[in-house]
Amino acid sequence: MKNFRTTLAKAVMLPALLIPALPSAAADKPVELRFANWLPPQHALARTGFEPWAKSVEEASGGSIKVTLYPAQQLGKAADHYDMTRDGIADMAWVSPGYQAGRFPIYAASELPFLFRTPGAGSAAVDAWYRAYADKEMGDVKFCFSHMHVGTLHSKQPITDPDQLKGMKVRPANGTVAQTMTALGATNVQVSAPEARDALDKGVADAITFPWNSLITFNVHRAANHHTDMRLYAANFVWVMNKNWYDNLSGSQRKVIDDHCNNEWAGRVGTAWGDEEDSGRDKLAAMGDQKLVPLTDAQLAKWKQAVQPVYDVWAKSLPGGNAASVLDALKKEIASRNAGL
């Protein structure tokens, strides 16, 4: 009898011991997040933004979310990345809203000239400000976060005066910079960043607006070796996600995404990449065939005065007549983070 009870006890305990080793019915279903961008895979933003974010998402989800990066326009052209995400060609994308001039007029306020000094704090400011408008202007995707870098003018000849741009052909960084170039008398040459070097080499463009380090990454400095030393513009970007992909996640997986689509990540990526971009200035200065073009206080003041009509053009483009309140809200966020000029 004793042996029978022992055998029975073992038989009852065995399934219980095996239960932890079996797959849990509540385990999250593995999913792939196809994350598209149009930068080369060796670009600084891949190292400082895309890859750390992807790794963090994978770890936080316990491996149930697998992030696959598609760089270098593999899934579509740079200007199409927003629509690619909306339509499910990509599950997520890094987007330059300014590549579609006029489509996102509220967001375009963040691209107005001479607003930002520091890209990290500037990114946090833009992200916090735009969250109040994202559902209205980008409601057909899930907004993740926004960040930015600061750029300037690079040319084949030194440029110190805005009057020099009259009659020149300039590749603008986004739609708002294009308006700036138009206001200064230049002709815009609309090409994406990967196409910029070719436009300069072929004489299609005389100058380009670009961030400092990407100029080197894309090898554009070999075609435009004079760099006007000012904080002319900001190029701002959004990370957006396909709504259906997000909605089909489990609750715990959505929390992982929400925890990675916030103002903290905006500032983190903005600081890491923005500082990396700014580091290109000193790299170029150290190159014997590259020339930094300094501006006096009087020259800089003339530039700032010359671009004021761009603010008026932007205000008129904004439906609803609330341009003043939109811009004031942005400036307050910038000032609260000491990110402005």
mmCIF file of C-alpha atoms in Angstrom, residues 12 18 31 49 57 88 149 160 192 203 234 242 259 287 300 308 313 318 324 341:
data_model
loop_
_atom_site.group_PDB
_atom_site.id
_atom_site.type_symbol
_atom_site.label_atom_id
_atom_site.label_comp_id
_atom_site.label_asym_id
_atom_site.label_seq_id
_atom_site.Cartn_x
_atom_site.Cartn_y
_atom_site.Cartn_z
ATOM 1 C CA VAL A 12 -0.063 13.522 -9.629
ATOM 2 C CA LEU A 18 5.924 19.812 -16.430
ATOM 3 C CA VAL A 31 5.436 39.685 -34.957
ATOM 4 C CA GLY A 49 18.747 55.974 -33.477
ATOM 5 C CA VAL A 57 11.953 47.192 -28.449
ATOM 6 C CA GLY A 88 1.109 48.883 -45.041
ATOM 7 C CA HIS A 149 18.882 68.311 -36.700
ATOM 8 C CA THR A 160 28.081 85.450 -46.774
ATOM 9 C CA SER A 192 16.238 63.885 -52.010
ATOM 10 C CA GLY A 203 25.551 71.424 -62.332
ATOM 11 C CA ALA A 234 16.034 72.759 -38.887
ATOM 12 C CA ASN A 242 0.882 51.630 -39.571
ATOM 13 C CA ASP A 259 7.022 53.145 -24.091
ATOM 14 C CA MET A 287 40.098 69.102 -43.966
ATOM 15 C CA LEU A 300 23.820 87.308 -39.613
ATOM 16 C CA GLN A 308 11.058 87.102 -42.349
ATOM 17 C CA VAL A 313 4.039 82.679 -46.235
ATOM 18 C CA LEU A 318 -2.206 77.383 -42.339
ATOM 19 C CA ALA A 324 -0.080 82.888 -34.322
ATOM 20 C CA LEU A 341 18.879 80.983 -30.811
#
